[in-house]
Amino acid sequence: MDAGAALRKGWVVTALTVRYLVSTRRGIVTLALSWLPLLLTGALALARVASFDILLFQQLMLPLFLQVVLVFVTLVSATALIREEIEDNTLPFLLARPVSKPELAVSKYAGYLIAGLAFLLPPVVVAYGVTEAYAGLGLGADVDVLEGFLAATALGVLAYGALFYFLSVVLRKPLMVGLLIGFVWESVVVALPGDVPKLSLTYYLRSVLGGMISVGPYSGNPGYVSAPVAVLVLGVFSVVMLLLSALTFQQMEFLQKA
Amino acid sequence: MTAIAEAVGVTKWYGEVLGLNGFTAFVEPGITGLVGPNGAGKSTLFKLLIGQLRASGGELRLLGEDPWNNVGLKRRIGYCPESNQLYGWLTAQRFVELLLKLDGIGAAEAQKAAEESLAFVGLTAAKDRPLRTYSRGMRQRAKLAQALAHGPELLILDEPLSGADPMARVQILRAISEFANRGGHVIMSTHVLYEVERITSNIVLIHNGKAIASGNLHAIRALIDEHPHAVRLVTSQPRELAQALAAWDHVVSVEFVDAGTLLVRTRKPDAFYRDLPGVVVDRNLDVRGVESPDDSLDAVFRYLVG
C-alpha cells in the first residue's frame, strides 16, 4: 500500500478521534477548564489589580495552567483514546478493518494532539492578550513570553499525552495512576534538590520557558537545561512512549462487553 | 472448496476462566449458524476468528489464513459485533462511509457503496439520522450495512437478530440470504435455533466452549420440539397481542412479565417466528422487541451433553 493511502486511512481515524474527544461531555468539561487562564486574567483586569502585569501572568500561568490545567486536560483526553472506545464497545468496528493496530494507535494519538492543541493554545493567546491590553501594551511587547508559553504548552500536550496514552494502553484503570504521576510525582520531584527534578516532565517545560523568556521567574535559572536540550528530551520521550504504546496495542486482545 | 473456517482443538483462557475448550469444527461454504446458549463460547470464537483475540492453544484458520493481527485478511471479511453501541453522533451514512475509507476506498466510491449497502438493509429513509436515534433493530441493520459495504467474501455476524423487532428480523434475514445467494459465505451466531434455521440447515452447536455437534440439524430438531420454546415480546399493547397469540394452537402459555412485556411459550417455534410478522401487521400491533431467553435451548443442550 502506498504512503498516501495509508495517510488517508490514518486521517479517517484521526478525524474520528478529534470528533470523539470534542463531542463527549468529558470533552466539553475539559474545554471549559482550558479557558481558566482567561477567567483568571479577566478577573484580575476587572478587579483592577495594580500588580497585574506580564510577570504576574507568568507567575500564575506556570502553577495554574502548566501544572494543573495542562496535566488534567492531557490526562483526561489521552487516557480516553483507547479505553473509552473499549468501554463504549466501538473499537471492534475499527479493529475489523484492514488497518494495523500500530497505525490505529498512532492515528488516534494524532487526533488527540489536534484536539489537545486546539483546546489549550487559544486560551494562552487570549489570556496573554488580556494581560497586555490591561497594561496598555501592544501584543508584540512581550512576545517572548507568549512564544515561551505556547511552546511549553505544545510540548506539554505532546509529552504528557504520550505518557498518559501509554498508561491507558497498559493499565485497565489509568486515571488514578495518571493523577498520581501528573499531580503528585510532578509536583514533588521538581522541588527536590540535585538532578532528581530531571525525572519530571515539568522540569523540561520550565527549562523551555527559562530558555525562551528574557525576563521572568525562570529566565536565566542555572538549574535548568537549555531550551533546545529540553525540547529534544521531551520530543524523544514522546516518541518512545508513542512507540511503546503502539507496540503494546499491537499485542493487546480485546474483550468487548455484550 | 476448502472449509471457510477450520478450528482444531482451539482453546482460549481468560486468566483462569476457560472460554473455549478444545473447540474443533470445520465451517463449510454458504451460511452456517453457530448455535449455543449464552456463555457457550460463541463470541469468544468470533473474536478469535476476526483476530481480536489470540488462541491460547490449537489451530485456527479463516479463509485459509491465521487471523491474529492479519490486516490483509480483514479486507475479505465483514464483521458485525454483538454490541449495539455505535458512534451515536454519526449518521448511518457517515458511519458506513468512514469505515469504508478504512478499507482504502475513495470518498466518492465510499459514499456510493454506503448508500447501496444501507439500501440493501432497508435503511435508506433513515440514513441521514444520527445513530443514537436508532432503535435496536435499526442498529442491527446499520451494523450489517457496514459489514456488507466493502463486498466481503465472508460475513461474521454475532447475534445479528438480538433485540430486533419482527420486521427488522425479516429484513436482516433477507439481506443475509441475498448475500449468500450472490456467492458470499456467512457465519452467524444465535442462541435461537429457529432464527438461523430459516436460512440454513448447516449448524454448529457449541456448549461450554466445545463443538458438540455440527452439520444438518433435523435430528436435533425433534429433541428441541419436546421443549416449549420461550419468546419474550416487548409491546405497548400486551393485552391485544396476548389475545392474538393465545389463539394459536401451538402456544402453550402467555405470561404478562410486566406492563410492556409478554413471555410466550410455543411448541412450534418455526411457525411462531414465521407467523408473528403477519399478525403484527394485520392487527396493527406495536411490537418493539423480540427476544428468546435461552432457557429452552439450554435445556436441550443439557440433554445432549448429559
Coordinates of C-alpha atoms in Angstrom, one line a residue:
Chain A
M1 CA 0.0 0.0 0.0
D2 CA 1.3 3.4 -0.9
A3 CA 2.0 6.1 1.8
G4 CA -0.8 8.3 0.5
A5 CA -3.4 5.6 1.0
A6 CA -2.0 4.9 4.5
L7 CA -2.2 8.6 5.4
R8 CA -5.7 8.9 4.1
K9 CA -6.8 5.9 6.2
G10 CA -4.9 7.3 9.2
W11 CA -6.7 10.6 8.7
V12 CA -10.1 8.9 9.0
V13 CA -9.2 7.6 12.4
T14 CA -7.6 10.9 13.4
A15 CA -10.7 12.9 12.4
L16 CA -13.0 10.4 14.2
T17 CA -10.8 10.7 17.3
V18 CA -11.0 14.5 17.3
R19 CA -14.7 14.4 16.9
Y20 CA -14.9 11.8 19.7
L21 CA -12.8 14.0 22.0
V22 CA -14.6 17.2 21.4
S23 CA -18.2 16.0 21.3
T24 CA -18.4 14.0 24.5
R25 CA -19.4 15.6 27.8
R26 CA -15.9 14.9 29.0
G27 CA -14.6 17.0 26.1
I28 CA -16.9 19.9 26.9
V29 CA -15.7 19.9 30.5
T30 CA -12.0 19.8 29.6
L31 CA -12.6 22.6 27.0
A32 CA -14.2 24.7 29.7
L33 CA -11.3 24.1 32.1
S34 CA -8.8 25.0 29.4
W35 CA -10.2 28.5 29.4
L36 CA -9.3 29.0 33.1
P37 CA -6.4 31.4 32.3
L38 CA -8.8 33.8 30.5
L39 CA -11.1 33.6 33.6
L40 CA -8.2 34.4 35.8
T41 CA -6.7 37.2 33.8
G42 CA -10.1 38.6 33.1
A43 CA -10.9 38.7 36.8
L44 CA -7.6 40.4 37.6
A45 CA -8.3 43.0 34.9
L46 CA -11.8 43.6 36.1
A47 CA -10.7 43.9 39.7
R48 CA -8.1 46.4 38.5
V49 CA -5.3 44.7 40.4
A50 CA -2.3 47.1 40.3
S51 CA 0.4 44.4 40.2
F52 CA -1.2 42.7 37.3
D53 CA 1.4 42.6 34.5
I54 CA 3.4 40.2 32.4
L55 CA 5.4 39.0 35.4
L56 CA 2.3 38.1 37.4
F57 CA 0.9 36.5 34.3
Q58 CA 4.0 34.2 34.3
Q59 CA 3.8 33.5 38.0
L60 CA 0.2 32.4 37.7
M61 CA 0.4 30.6 34.5
L62 CA 3.0 28.1 35.5
P63 CA 1.4 26.6 38.6
L64 CA -2.1 27.0 37.5
F65 CA -2.0 26.3 33.7
L66 CA 1.0 24.2 33.0
Q67 CA 0.9 22.2 36.2
V68 CA -2.9 21.8 36.7
V69 CA -4.9 22.6 33.6
L70 CA -2.5 21.1 31.1
V71 CA -1.9 18.0 33.1
F72 CA -5.6 17.5 33.7
V73 CA -6.7 18.1 30.1
T74 CA -4.0 15.8 28.7
L75 CA -4.7 13.1 31.3
V76 CA -8.4 13.0 30.6
S77 CA -8.1 13.2 26.8
A78 CA -5.2 10.8 26.3
T79 CA -6.5 8.1 28.6
A80 CA -9.8 8.2 26.7
L81 CA -8.3 7.4 23.3
I82 CA -8.3 3.6 23.6
R83 CA -10.0 3.0 27.0
E84 CA -13.2 4.9 26.2
E85 CA -13.7 3.1 22.9
I86 CA -13.1 -0.2 24.7
E87 CA -15.7 0.8 27.3
D88 CA -18.1 2.0 24.6
N89 CA -17.7 -1.1 22.5
T90 CA -16.9 0.9 19.4
L91 CA -13.3 -0.3 19.0
P92 CA -14.3 -3.6 17.2
F93 CA -15.5 -1.6 14.2
L94 CA -12.1 -0.1 13.7
L95 CA -10.3 -3.3 14.6
A96 CA -12.3 -5.2 12.0
R97 CA -10.9 -3.0 9.2
P98 CA -7.7 -3.5 7.3
V99 CA -5.7 -1.1 9.4
S100 CA -2.8 -2.3 11.6
K101 CA -3.1 -1.7 15.3
P102 CA 0.0 0.4 15.4
E103 CA -1.4 2.6 12.6
L104 CA -4.6 2.9 14.6
A105 CA -2.7 3.8 17.8
V106 CA -0.6 6.5 16.1
S107 CA -3.6 7.9 14.2
K108 CA -5.6 8.2 17.5
Y109 CA -2.6 10.0 19.1
A110 CA -2.5 12.4 16.2
G111 CA -6.2 13.1 16.8
Y112 CA -5.5 13.7 20.5
L113 CA -2.7 16.1 19.5
I114 CA -5.1 18.1 17.3
A115 CA -7.8 18.3 19.9
G116 CA -5.3 19.0 22.8
L117 CA -3.6 21.8 20.9
A118 CA -7.0 23.3 19.9
F119 CA -8.1 23.1 23.5
L120 CA -5.1 24.6 25.1
L121 CA -3.3 27.0 22.8
P122 CA -6.0 29.6 22.2
P123 CA -6.6 30.3 25.9
V124 CA -2.9 31.1 26.3
V125 CA -3.0 33.6 23.5
V126 CA -6.2 35.3 24.7
A127 CA -5.0 35.4 28.4
Y128 CA -1.8 37.0 27.2
G129 CA -3.8 39.5 25.1
V130 CA -5.9 40.5 28.1
T131 CA -2.7 41.0 30.2
E132 CA -1.0 43.2 27.6
A133 CA -4.2 45.1 26.9
Y134 CA -4.6 45.8 30.7
A135 CA -1.1 47.1 30.8
G136 CA -1.8 49.3 27.8
L137 CA 0.8 47.5 25.7
G138 CA 0.7 46.1 22.2
L139 CA 0.6 42.3 21.6
G140 CA 4.2 42.3 20.5
A141 CA 5.5 43.9 23.7
D142 CA 6.4 40.6 25.4
V143 CA 6.2 38.3 22.5
D144 CA 8.9 36.0 24.0
V145 CA 6.6 35.3 26.9
L146 CA 3.8 34.3 24.5
E147 CA 6.1 32.2 22.5
G148 CA 7.6 30.5 25.6
F149 CA 4.2 29.6 27.0
L150 CA 2.9 28.4 23.6
A151 CA 6.0 26.2 23.1
A152 CA 5.8 24.8 26.7
T153 CA 2.0 24.1 26.3
A154 CA 2.5 22.4 22.9
L155 CA 5.4 20.3 24.3
G156 CA 3.4 19.5 27.4
V157 CA 0.5 18.3 25.2
L158 CA 2.9 16.2 23.3
A159 CA 4.8 14.6 26.2
Y160 CA 2.1 14.3 28.9
G161 CA -0.3 13.0 26.2
A162 CA 2.2 10.3 25.1
L163 CA 2.8 9.3 28.8
F164 CA -0.9 9.1 29.7
Y165 CA -1.6 7.3 26.4
F166 CA 0.9 4.7 27.3
L167 CA -0.6 4.3 30.7
S168 CA -4.1 3.8 29.1
V169 CA -2.7 1.1 26.9
V170 CA -1.0 -0.9 29.7
L171 CA -3.5 -0.2 32.6
R172 CA -7.2 -1.0 32.8
K173 CA -7.8 2.0 35.1
P174 CA -5.2 4.5 34.0
L175 CA -6.8 7.6 35.6
M176 CA -5.7 7.0 39.1
V177 CA -2.1 6.3 38.2
G178 CA -2.1 9.3 35.8
L179 CA -3.4 11.5 38.6
L180 CA -0.6 10.3 40.9
I181 CA 2.1 10.9 38.3
G182 CA 0.6 14.2 37.0
F183 CA -0.1 15.9 40.3
V184 CA 1.9 14.2 43.0
W185 CA 5.1 13.0 41.3
E186 CA 5.5 16.0 39.0
S187 CA 5.0 18.4 41.9
V188 CA 7.1 16.7 44.4
V189 CA 10.1 15.6 42.3
V190 CA 10.6 19.0 40.7
A191 CA 11.1 20.5 44.2
L192 CA 13.8 18.1 45.2
P193 CA 17.5 19.0 45.1
G194 CA 20.2 17.7 42.7
D195 CA 19.3 16.0 39.5
V196 CA 16.1 14.4 40.8
P197 CA 13.9 17.1 39.1
K198 CA 15.2 15.9 35.7
L199 CA 12.9 12.9 36.3
S200 CA 9.8 15.0 35.8
L201 CA 8.4 16.5 32.6
T202 CA 7.6 19.8 34.2
Y203 CA 11.4 20.3 34.8
Y204 CA 11.9 20.4 31.0
L205 CA 8.8 22.6 30.4
R206 CA 10.3 25.1 32.9
S207 CA 13.6 24.8 31.0
V208 CA 11.8 25.7 27.8
L209 CA 10.3 28.7 29.5
G210 CA 13.6 29.7 31.0
G211 CA 15.4 29.5 27.7
M212 CA 12.8 31.4 25.7
I213 CA 11.7 34.2 28.0
S214 CA 14.1 37.0 28.6
V215 CA 12.6 38.4 31.8
G216 CA 10.6 36.1 34.2
P217 CA 10.7 33.8 37.1
Y218 CA 12.6 31.0 35.2
S219 CA 14.8 33.1 32.8
G220 CA 18.5 32.6 33.3
N221 CA 18.0 30.0 36.0
P222 CA 21.2 27.9 36.1
G223 CA 19.3 24.9 37.5
Y224 CA 17.7 24.2 34.2
V225 CA 18.9 22.7 30.9
S226 CA 18.9 24.8 27.7
A227 CA 15.7 25.1 25.8
P228 CA 16.9 23.0 22.7
V229 CA 18.0 20.2 25.1
A230 CA 14.7 20.3 26.9
V231 CA 12.8 20.2 23.5
L232 CA 14.9 17.3 22.4
V233 CA 14.3 15.4 25.7
L234 CA 10.6 16.0 25.6
G235 CA 10.5 15.0 21.9
V236 CA 12.4 11.8 22.3
F237 CA 10.4 10.9 25.4
S238 CA 7.1 11.4 23.5
V239 CA 8.3 9.3 20.5
V240 CA 9.5 6.5 22.8
M241 CA 6.2 6.5 24.7
L242 CA 4.2 6.5 21.5
L243 CA 6.2 3.6 20.1
L244 CA 5.7 1.6 23.3
S245 CA 2.0 2.4 23.2
A246 CA 1.8 1.2 19.5
L247 CA 3.8 -2.0 20.2
T248 CA 1.7 -2.8 23.3
F249 CA -1.5 -2.1 21.5
Q250 CA -0.3 -4.4 18.7
Q251 CA -0.3 -7.3 21.2
M252 CA -3.5 -6.4 23.0
E253 CA -6.5 -8.6 22.9
F254 CA -10.0 -7.1 23.1
L255 CA -12.9 -8.4 25.0
Q256 CA -16.0 -6.5 24.3
K257 CA -18.9 -6.3 26.6
A258 CA -22.2 -7.6 25.3
Chain B
M1 CA -13.7 -25.9 -2.0
T2 CA -11.9 -25.9 1.3
A3 CA -13.5 -25.0 4.6
I4 CA -14.3 -21.3 5.3
A5 CA -13.1 -21.7 8.8
E6 CA -11.2 -24.5 10.5
A7 CA -10.7 -24.9 14.2
V8 CA -8.7 -27.8 15.6
G9 CA -8.5 -28.1 19.4
V10 CA -8.8 -24.4 19.9
T11 CA -8.5 -23.3 23.5
K12 CA -8.9 -19.8 24.9
W13 CA -8.2 -19.0 28.5
Y14 CA -9.3 -15.7 30.1
G15 CA -7.0 -15.8 33.1
E16 CA -8.3 -18.8 35.0
V17 CA -11.6 -19.0 33.0
L18 CA -11.9 -21.2 30.0
G19 CA -13.7 -19.5 27.1
L20 CA -13.1 -22.2 24.5
N21 CA -12.2 -25.8 25.4
G22 CA -10.6 -27.7 22.6
F23 CA -13.1 -26.4 20.1
T24 CA -12.9 -28.4 16.8
A25 CA -15.1 -27.6 13.8
F26 CA -15.0 -27.1 10.0
V27 CA -17.3 -24.5 8.6
E28 CA -18.4 -25.2 5.1
P29 CA -19.1 -22.6 2.4
G30 CA -22.6 -21.0 2.5
I31 CA -24.5 -20.0 5.6
T32 CA -23.5 -21.6 8.9
G33 CA -25.3 -21.0 12.2
L34 CA -23.3 -21.2 15.4
V35 CA -25.9 -22.0 17.9
G36 CA -25.5 -22.2 21.7
P37 CA -26.8 -20.7 24.9
N38 CA -25.3 -17.5 26.4
G39 CA -21.8 -18.2 27.7
A40 CA -21.2 -21.1 25.4
G41 CA -18.2 -19.5 23.7
K42 CA -19.8 -18.1 20.6
S43 CA -18.5 -14.6 20.9
T44 CA -15.1 -15.9 22.0
L45 CA -14.9 -17.9 18.8
F46 CA -15.9 -15.0 16.7
K47 CA -13.3 -12.7 18.3
L48 CA -10.7 -15.3 17.6
L49 CA -11.9 -15.6 14.0
I50 CA -11.6 -11.8 13.4
G51 CA -8.3 -11.6 15.2
Q52 CA -9.4 -9.6 18.3
L53 CA -8.3 -12.4 20.5
R54 CA -5.4 -14.8 20.2
A55 CA -5.9 -18.5 20.8
S56 CA -4.2 -20.0 23.9
G57 CA -3.8 -23.3 22.0
G58 CA -4.9 -25.3 19.0
E59 CA -5.0 -24.1 15.4
L60 CA -7.5 -21.7 13.8
R61 CA -7.7 -20.8 10.1
L62 CA -10.1 -18.4 8.5
L63 CA -10.2 -18.4 4.6
G64 CA -7.0 -20.4 4.9
E65 CA -5.1 -17.9 7.0
D66 CA -4.2 -17.3 10.6
P67 CA -6.5 -14.4 11.7
W68 CA -4.4 -13.0 14.6
N69 CA -3.2 -9.5 13.6
N70 CA -3.8 -10.4 9.9
V71 CA -4.5 -7.0 8.3
G72 CA -4.9 -8.3 4.8
L73 CA -7.5 -10.9 5.8
K74 CA -9.7 -8.1 7.1
R75 CA -10.4 -6.9 3.6
R76 CA -12.1 -10.3 2.9
I77 CA -14.4 -10.3 5.9
G78 CA -17.3 -8.2 7.2
Y79 CA -17.8 -8.3 10.9
C80 CA -20.9 -7.4 12.9
P81 CA -20.2 -7.3 16.6
E82 CA -22.8 -8.3 19.2
S83 CA -22.9 -5.0 21.0
N84 CA -25.4 -2.4 19.7
Q85 CA -23.1 0.5 20.7
L86 CA -22.3 2.7 17.7
Y87 CA -20.8 6.2 17.2
G88 CA -24.0 7.8 18.2
W89 CA -23.2 11.3 16.8
L90 CA -22.6 9.9 13.3
T91 CA -25.4 9.3 10.8
A92 CA -25.6 5.8 9.4
Q93 CA -24.4 7.1 6.0
R94 CA -21.4 8.7 7.5
F95 CA -20.7 5.7 9.8
V96 CA -20.6 3.3 6.8
E97 CA -18.6 5.8 4.7
L98 CA -15.9 6.3 7.3
L99 CA -15.4 2.6 7.8
L100 CA -15.3 2.1 4.0
K101 CA -12.5 4.7 3.8
L102 CA -10.5 2.5 6.3
D103 CA -10.7 -0.2 3.6
G104 CA -8.8 2.3 1.3
I105 CA -11.9 3.2 -0.7
G106 CA -12.0 6.7 -2.1
A107 CA -14.6 9.3 -0.9
A108 CA -16.9 9.2 -3.9
E109 CA -16.9 5.5 -4.1
A110 CA -17.4 5.1 -0.4
Q111 CA -20.4 7.4 -0.5
K112 CA -22.0 5.3 -3.3
A113 CA -21.2 2.0 -1.6
A114 CA -22.6 3.2 1.7
E115 CA -25.8 4.3 0.1
E116 CA -26.2 0.9 -1.7
S117 CA -25.4 -1.0 1.4
L118 CA -27.9 0.9 3.6
A119 CA -30.5 0.4 0.9
F120 CA -29.7 -3.3 0.9
V121 CA -30.7 -3.5 4.6
G122 CA -33.7 -1.2 4.2
L123 CA -32.3 1.9 5.9
T124 CA -32.4 4.4 3.0
A125 CA -35.1 6.6 4.6
A126 CA -33.2 6.8 7.9
K127 CA -29.6 7.0 6.6
D128 CA -29.1 10.7 7.4
R129 CA -30.3 10.3 11.0
P130 CA -27.8 10.1 13.9
L131 CA -27.3 6.6 15.0
R132 CA -28.2 7.5 18.6
T133 CA -31.8 7.9 17.4
Y134 CA -31.9 4.4 16.0
S135 CA -33.9 1.6 17.5
R136 CA -32.2 -1.7 18.3
G137 CA -33.4 -3.3 15.1
M138 CA -32.2 -0.3 13.1
R139 CA -28.8 -0.5 14.8
Q140 CA -28.5 -4.2 13.9
R141 CA -29.2 -3.2 10.3
A142 CA -26.7 -0.4 10.3
K143 CA -24.1 -2.8 11.7
L144 CA -25.0 -5.3 8.9
A145 CA -24.6 -2.5 6.3
Q146 CA -21.1 -1.6 7.4
A147 CA -20.2 -5.3 7.4
L148 CA -21.5 -5.7 3.8
A149 CA -20.5 -2.4 2.3
H150 CA -17.0 -3.3 1.1
G151 CA -18.1 -6.5 -0.6
P152 CA -16.5 -9.1 1.6
E153 CA -16.3 -12.8 0.9
L154 CA -17.4 -13.8 4.4
L155 CA -19.7 -12.2 6.9
I156 CA -19.2 -12.9 10.6
L157 CA -22.4 -11.9 12.4
D158 CA -22.6 -12.1 16.2
E159 CA -26.2 -12.4 17.3
P160 CA -27.4 -10.2 14.4
L161 CA -31.1 -10.6 15.3
S162 CA -30.8 -9.9 19.0
G163 CA -33.4 -7.4 20.1
A164 CA -34.6 -6.7 16.6
D165 CA -38.4 -6.2 16.1
P166 CA -40.2 -8.6 13.8
M167 CA -40.0 -6.5 10.7
A168 CA -36.3 -5.9 11.2
R169 CA -35.7 -9.6 11.6
V170 CA -37.3 -10.3 8.3
Q171 CA -35.2 -7.6 6.6
I172 CA -32.0 -8.9 8.2
L173 CA -32.6 -12.5 7.4
R174 CA -33.5 -11.5 3.8
A175 CA -30.3 -9.5 3.4
I176 CA -28.2 -12.4 4.8
S177 CA -29.9 -14.8 2.4
E178 CA -29.3 -12.5 -0.6
F179 CA -25.7 -12.0 0.3
A180 CA -25.3 -15.8 0.4
N181 CA -27.2 -16.2 -2.9
R182 CA -24.6 -14.0 -4.6
G183 CA -21.9 -16.4 -3.5
G184 CA -20.9 -15.0 -0.1
H185 CA -20.3 -17.0 3.0
V186 CA -21.9 -16.3 6.4
I187 CA -21.1 -17.5 9.9
M188 CA -23.8 -16.2 12.3
S189 CA -24.3 -16.9 16.0
T190 CA -27.5 -17.1 17.8
H191 CA -29.0 -18.7 20.9
V192 CA -32.3 -19.1 19.0
L193 CA -32.0 -22.1 16.8
Y194 CA -35.2 -21.3 14.8
E195 CA -33.9 -18.0 13.6
V196 CA -30.9 -19.4 11.8
E197 CA -32.8 -22.5 10.7
R198 CA -35.0 -20.3 8.4
I199 CA -32.0 -19.6 6.2
T200 CA -29.7 -22.6 6.6
S201 CA -29.7 -26.1 8.0
N202 CA -25.9 -26.0 8.4
I203 CA -25.4 -25.7 12.1
V204 CA -22.5 -25.9 14.6
L205 CA -23.8 -26.5 18.1
I206 CA -21.5 -25.1 20.8
H207 CA -21.7 -25.6 24.6
N208 CA -19.3 -25.0 27.3
G209 CA -16.6 -24.0 24.8
K210 CA -16.9 -27.2 22.8
A211 CA -18.5 -28.0 19.5
I212 CA -20.9 -30.8 20.4
A213 CA -22.5 -31.3 17.0
S214 CA -22.3 -30.0 13.5
G215 CA -24.0 -30.4 10.2
N216 CA -27.6 -30.8 9.4
L217 CA -29.9 -30.3 12.3
H218 CA -33.1 -32.1 11.5
A219 CA -32.4 -34.9 14.0
I220 CA -31.9 -32.4 16.8
R221 CA -35.0 -30.5 15.8
A222 CA -37.1 -33.4 17.2
L223 CA -35.4 -33.1 20.6
I224 CA -35.9 -29.4 20.7
D225 CA -39.6 -29.6 19.8
E226 CA -40.1 -31.5 23.0
H227 CA -39.1 -28.4 25.0
P228 CA -41.5 -25.5 24.7
H229 CA -39.6 -22.5 23.3
A230 CA -39.8 -19.2 25.2
V231 CA -40.1 -15.9 23.4
R232 CA -40.1 -12.5 25.2
L233 CA -42.0 -9.8 23.3
V234 CA -41.8 -6.1 24.1
T235 CA -45.0 -4.3 23.2
S236 CA -47.2 -1.3 24.2
Q237 CA -50.3 -3.5 23.5
P238 CA -49.7 -6.6 25.7
R239 CA -53.4 -7.4 26.0
E240 CA -54.2 -7.3 22.3
L241 CA -51.0 -9.2 21.4
A242 CA -51.7 -11.9 24.0
Q243 CA -55.2 -12.4 22.6
A244 CA -53.9 -12.8 19.1
L245 CA -51.1 -15.3 20.2
A246 CA -53.2 -17.3 22.6
A247 CA -55.4 -18.2 19.6
W248 CA -52.6 -20.2 18.1
D249 CA -52.8 -23.9 19.0
H250 CA -49.1 -24.3 19.4
V251 CA -48.8 -21.6 22.0
V252 CA -48.6 -23.3 25.4
S253 CA -48.7 -20.2 27.6
V254 CA -48.8 -16.4 27.6
E255 CA -47.4 -14.7 30.6
F256 CA -47.5 -11.0 31.4
V257 CA -44.0 -10.3 32.8
D258 CA -44.6 -6.6 33.3
A259 CA -46.7 -3.8 31.8
G260 CA -44.9 -3.9 28.4
T261 CA -43.5 -7.5 28.2
L262 CA -45.1 -10.8 27.3
L263 CA -43.4 -14.2 27.7
V264 CA -44.8 -16.7 25.3
R265 CA -44.1 -20.4 25.2
T266 CA -44.7 -22.3 22.0
R267 CA -44.2 -25.9 20.8
K268 CA -43.7 -24.8 17.2
P269 CA -41.1 -22.0 17.2
D270 CA -40.6 -22.1 13.5
A271 CA -44.3 -21.5 12.9
F272 CA -44.3 -18.8 15.6
Y273 CA -41.5 -16.8 14.1
R274 CA -42.9 -17.3 10.6
D275 CA -46.4 -16.0 11.5
L276 CA -45.6 -13.3 14.0
P277 CA -44.8 -10.5 11.5
G278 CA -48.1 -11.2 9.7
V279 CA -50.2 -10.9 12.9
V280 CA -48.3 -7.7 13.9
V281 CA -49.1 -6.1 10.5
D282 CA -52.6 -7.4 10.1
R283 CA -53.7 -6.2 13.6
N284 CA -51.5 -3.1 13.5
L285 CA -49.8 -4.1 16.7
D286 CA -46.8 -2.3 18.2
V287 CA -44.0 -4.9 18.9
R288 CA -40.7 -3.2 19.6
G289 CA -38.6 -6.2 20.5
V290 CA -38.5 -10.0 20.2
E291 CA -36.0 -11.9 22.3
S292 CA -35.7 -15.6 23.2
P293 CA -34.4 -16.4 26.7
D294 CA -32.1 -19.3 26.1
D295 CA -33.6 -21.5 28.8
S296 CA -35.3 -23.8 26.3
L297 CA -32.2 -24.2 24.2
D298 CA -30.1 -24.6 27.4
A299 CA -32.4 -27.5 28.4
V300 CA -31.8 -29.2 25.1
F301 CA -28.0 -28.7 25.4
R302 CA -28.1 -30.2 28.9
Y303 CA -30.0 -33.1 27.5
L304 CA -27.4 -33.5 24.7
V305 CA -24.3 -33.3 26.8
G306 CA -25.8 -35.4 29.6

